[in-house]
Amino acid sequence: MAAKVKKAPRPKAETPKGFRDYFGADVAERKAMLDRIAEVYHLYGFEALESSAVETVEALGKFLPDVDRPNEGVFAWQEEDSGWVALRYDLTAPLARVYAQHRNELPTPYRRYAMGPVWRNEKPGPGRFRQFYQCDADTVGAPTVAADAEICAMLSDVLEVVGIPRGDYLVRVNNRKVLNGVLETMGLADDAQQAAVLRTIDKFDKVGEAGVRELLGKGRLDASGAYIDGVGLSDDQAAPVLAFLTSKGADAGRTLANLRDAIGASAVGAEGVAELETMAELLGAQGYGSDRIEIDPSVVRGLGYYTGPVFEAELTFEILDEKGRPRQFGSVSGGGRYDDLVKRFTGQEVPATGVSIGVDRLLAALRAKGRMGGATTGPVIVTVMDRDRMGAYQEMVAELRNAGIRAEVYLGNPKNFGNQLKYADKRDAPVAVIQGSDEADRGVVQIKDLVLGAKIAAEASLEEWKSQPAQFEIARSDLVAEIRKLLDKSDA
Amino acid sequence: MAAKVKKAPRPKAETPKGFRDYFGADVAERKAMLDRIAEVYHLYGFEALESSAVETVEALGKFLPDVDRPNEGVFAWQEEDSGWVALRYDLTAPLARVYAQHRNELPTPYRRYAMGPVWRNEKPGPGRFRQFYQCDADTVGAPTVAADAEICAMLSDVLEVVGIPRGDYLVRVNNRKVLNGVLETMGLADDAQQAAVLRTIDKFDKVGEAGVRELLGKGRLDASGAYIDGVGLSDDQAAPVLAFLTSKGADAGRTLANLRDAIGASAVGAEGVAELETMAELLGAQGYGSDRIEIDPSVVRGLGYYTGPVFEAELTFEILDEKGRPRQFGSVSGGGRYDDLVKRFTGQEVPATGVSIGVDRLLAALRAKGRMGGATTGPVIVTVMDRDRMGAYQEMVAELRNAGIRAEVYLGNPKNFGNQLKYADKRDAPVAVIQGSDEADRGVVQIKDLVLGAKIAAEASLEEWKSQPAQFEIARSDLVAEIRKLLDKSDA
């Protein structure tokens, strides 16, 4: 008796947790969108950059959004010759490294765009993946807020170019210095209290003015009935924050005046308000009014590294959430000025500003509005009636392709003809071509109009069905011309 | 005295060893090439797939080319929730996983293309990086060699579409079964001897027929004077290998006849020769003659997983190597049939065949032949003479962009005007626009034709230089029209 051979278990055919694959139309649609965005970036003078996906942990630094713990949130491992390395978690940290490394060869200012996947080692959830696309544009080495204004204008152009019409989005601009001015006037006890105030400001969208007032003071009973402790400020201390949050006026002039009140005598606050004013002027000169770009003091942006203007693009239309309730689509892009990121490497301050577009969210928005997809068509399928005449079928697809028509021969097992038509259906094929030896002898082919066929199957009576106008015979020599006619018809 | 604060050392601004960044034209050229390749793949009915960059080590398997050791050669790390994971080292192993995972939803045959970076944890060297692009097309679920022939035809089309003219490349086709047939007829002692024979065959290109004869027998003194031990076969035993390697005839018919002699009575060998014959017939029917695709028994392909047809695209022109010596450019693409890769997951054999294009090598070839680059142009630069009139400069670039002209305002420190022109030069700007307050008052701008300026600087006499025809004044209202005229001129 032979000894039993122990078989190795089969590997599981699964992506690692939090990763996914993208097929056909999803890939094509994302590519089409990225191409359009790149065109706008290029028109504005930005140059492409593709940095390596792997960076040293040292170079990446501790700037991961929403993660305070060092080296948490990234995929990292140790290399013998490079020490700890990690997959990039965004495109901004790599840009700072690239600029520091190549600054002697690069032009200054350096306008660059970058698009590609980034990786986050976070808990995956529904619609939340560990690999996703970003599409950034940044200007390094331009100290003027004209650079920030340019980014906002470009962001507005990008949204319209990819298919979000004016009125369906808003680029909202704020300035960290204004916020710093407000905090300065409040005379806070320590950094911890300041951090608590910032966290409270971030909740303004959810809890409103009254809620923020309670949270800055003694605390608040939230919707679930739980009591949330307050920051413990007096009404007088809390006043500047509330003035700041409610400072949005009917127009930019009114908002700026309110902000000036909110910052009191703070010098850094005054600087922030002046920067916002300059941006509003520059954008106005280029025709970007408050229907596209507006000053909105409630924009905070989580990232700690912002030092001046911050901005956010919000889609203002409603979609239905997973429970069927209407809600605002919300933010698809954000950015701001970060003057200290390159300094980490070089010791010298290098001003920088930029924007990051959440490509997958933007695609989701376009799909939700029905502004994506549907236009893709499968190939013409040449079926195989006669295995020995494969060469003749290959000739047909070669002719069709040479005429620019997407076409293929069925290459599965041809025995069951029904399977071939099922395949054509699965591929969204507009046309199937059929030629048995009988047709070959007579120099003809059968053409099956699958678009019309599907329509008849859905709508036609039995009599119409039997008359089968969706299938007809043509001369072999007319193959390309007849199929082109059919495709033009179904395009129309 | 305050305690000394210990400063953290600055991070190094460096990519990890073996990684690099790609800038501007390099990114744009690769993208243009990938777009053209994708168009051909699409025309042939292939669908895009973008699988995750990270795979479980288990799913990737041990198929890394040229690496026999398990899990060597990849970047791998351990995740709490997914176990050992790794960056993909090619696009074929992920395809096998994707097809096994999604086979119930995917059409069969499944034609897919994929393009993107792959990662190899190998010793980096000059021009040899740890992250590089691949661009693959594969057909899964098609048992017929018509699928292999289609891939070869498509590869030929791709090379011509990206700019390699007919005559400058050759797709060479062989079949593993023929080789297996040859080995069968030799009556080898064991697997180790078989492996030694395969390694020797791989050296045929370098050492020629006489060299292989020596290496299969007693051994050989190589060029450096070292003695290389032979496999130790008798002349009779070695004869089939030599017949096989020298079987290439004047045409496919002659080559096939020689191969039939070489395989003797081996059934698997006969199957291989028949498959080659069918491929030659099918390709002939579509007009792909031996000037584009030819049977060449010396093609082996290193990968262990190939089971039938193997192919390779070679560029046949000479380039100069780093020492200035002419040499053949060599292989830019390879592939073949691998019927067992999906079986690893499912237990059932799933036929598959495909090709991988070495994008970076192909780009290098096009650059070596001068068929790439040079066509990129920098933006029109609107200079800043007067910091307070930034809005007016922004208006100019907005007008230019709305007319589709790439344009930007200089956003560095404007104090030194020379720096602005240096910047324009570094950006390859075709035109600089200049407007001081004097010009603004008169409603004009100065236009500096930087293309002509560079030409004059290189060629003109002092008199011509002084007359400065490269700079002239135009009405502000003619800005777009005049610049378009200049750009059209320099395009011509």
PDB file of N, CA and C in Angstrom, chain A residues 432 447-454 456 464-465 467-472 486:
ATOM      1  N   ALA A 432     -23.582  39.942 -33.263  1.00  0.00           N
ATOM      2  CA  ALA A 432     -22.903  38.658 -33.405  1.00  0.00           C
ATOM      3  C   ALA A 432     -22.871  38.293 -34.885  1.00  0.00           C
ATOM      4  N   ILE A 447     -25.899  38.069 -39.734  1.00  0.00           N
ATOM      5  CA  ILE A 447     -25.643  39.149 -38.780  1.00  0.00           C
ATOM      6  C   ILE A 447     -26.787  39.171 -37.782  1.00  0.00           C
ATOM      7  N   LYS A 448     -26.453  39.144 -36.497  1.00  0.00           N
ATOM      8  CA  LYS A 448     -27.483  39.184 -35.464  1.00  0.00           C
ATOM      9  C   LYS A 448     -27.358  40.511 -34.717  1.00  0.00           C
ATOM     10  N   ASP A 449     -28.364  41.338 -34.858  1.00  0.00           N
ATOM     11  CA  ASP A 449     -28.376  42.642 -34.186  1.00  0.00           C
ATOM     12  C   ASP A 449     -28.831  42.427 -32.749  1.00  0.00           C
ATOM     13  N   LEU A 450     -27.900  42.373 -31.815  1.00  0.00           N
ATOM     14  CA  LEU A 450     -28.244  41.996 -30.437  1.00  0.00           C
ATOM     15  C   LEU A 450     -28.931  43.128 -29.683  1.00  0.00           C
ATOM     16  N   VAL A 451     -28.674  44.358 -30.096  1.00  0.00           N
ATOM     17  CA  VAL A 451     -29.348  45.493 -29.462  1.00  0.00           C
ATOM     18  C   VAL A 451     -30.832  45.445 -29.799  1.00  0.00           C
ATOM     19  N   LEU A 452     -31.119  45.300 -31.100  1.00  0.00           N
ATOM     20  CA  LEU A 452     -32.507  45.189 -31.539  1.00  0.00           C
ATOM     21  C   LEU A 452     -33.138  43.924 -30.970  1.00  0.00           C
ATOM     22  N   GLY A 453     -32.362  42.844 -30.975  1.00  0.00           N
ATOM     23  CA  GLY A 453     -32.861  41.567 -30.453  1.00  0.00           C
ATOM     24  C   GLY A 453     -33.342  41.686 -29.016  1.00  0.00           C
ATOM     25  N   ALA A 454     -32.568  42.378 -28.196  1.00  0.00           N
ATOM     26  CA  ALA A 454     -32.940  42.548 -26.792  1.00  0.00           C
ATOM     27  C   ALA A 454     -34.215  43.368 -26.674  1.00  0.00           C
ATOM     28  N   ILE A 456     -36.616  43.600 -28.980  1.00  0.00           N
ATOM     29  CA  ILE A 456     -37.740  42.769 -29.429  1.00  0.00           C
ATOM     30  C   ILE A 456     -38.131  41.787 -28.327  1.00  0.00           C
ATOM     31  N   GLU A 464     -44.084  39.152 -34.227  1.00  0.00           N
ATOM     32  CA  GLU A 464     -42.896  39.951 -34.526  1.00  0.00           C
ATOM     33  C   GLU A 464     -41.635  39.155 -34.194  1.00  0.00           C
ATOM     34  N   TRP A 465     -41.686  38.466 -33.086  1.00  0.00           N
ATOM     35  CA  TRP A 465     -40.558  37.667 -32.625  1.00  0.00           C
ATOM     36  C   TRP A 465     -40.177  36.623 -33.679  1.00  0.00           C
ATOM     37  N   SER A 467     -40.761  36.676 -36.864  1.00  0.00           N
ATOM     38  CA  SER A 467     -40.248  37.227 -38.131  1.00  0.00           C
ATOM     39  C   SER A 467     -38.761  37.585 -38.013  1.00  0.00           C
ATOM     40  N   GLN A 468     -38.246  37.623 -36.769  1.00  0.00           N
ATOM     41  CA  GLN A 468     -36.801  37.775 -36.519  1.00  0.00           C
ATOM     42  C   GLN A 468     -36.076  38.810 -37.383  1.00  0.00           C
ATOM     43  N   PRO A 469     -36.521  40.045 -37.334  1.00  0.00           N
ATOM     44  CA  PRO A 469     -35.839  41.044 -38.172  1.00  0.00           C
ATOM     45  C   PRO A 469     -34.449  41.362 -37.619  1.00  0.00           C
ATOM     46  N   ALA A 470     -34.163  40.876 -36.413  1.00  0.00           N
ATOM     47  CA  ALA A 470     -32.881  41.198 -35.809  1.00  0.00           C
ATOM     48  C   ALA A 470     -31.764  40.337 -36.378  1.00  0.00           C
ATOM     49  N   GLN A 471     -32.102  39.332 -37.183  1.00  0.00           N
ATOM     50  CA  GLN A 471     -31.046  38.536 -37.807  1.00  0.00           C
ATOM     51  C   GLN A 471     -31.242  38.520 -39.318  1.00  0.00           C
ATOM     52  N   PHE A 472     -30.185  38.751 -40.056  1.00  0.00           N
ATOM     53  CA  PHE A 472     -30.310  38.784 -41.512  1.00  0.00           C
ATOM     54  C   PHE A 472     -28.986  38.403 -42.162  1.00  0.00           C
ATOM     55  N   LEU A 486     -24.947  49.177 -38.669  1.00  0.00           N
ATOM     56  CA  LEU A 486     -25.664  48.772 -37.460  1.00  0.00           C
ATOM     57  C   LEU A 486     -25.171  49.546 -36.228  1.00  0.00           C
TER      58      LEU A 486
END
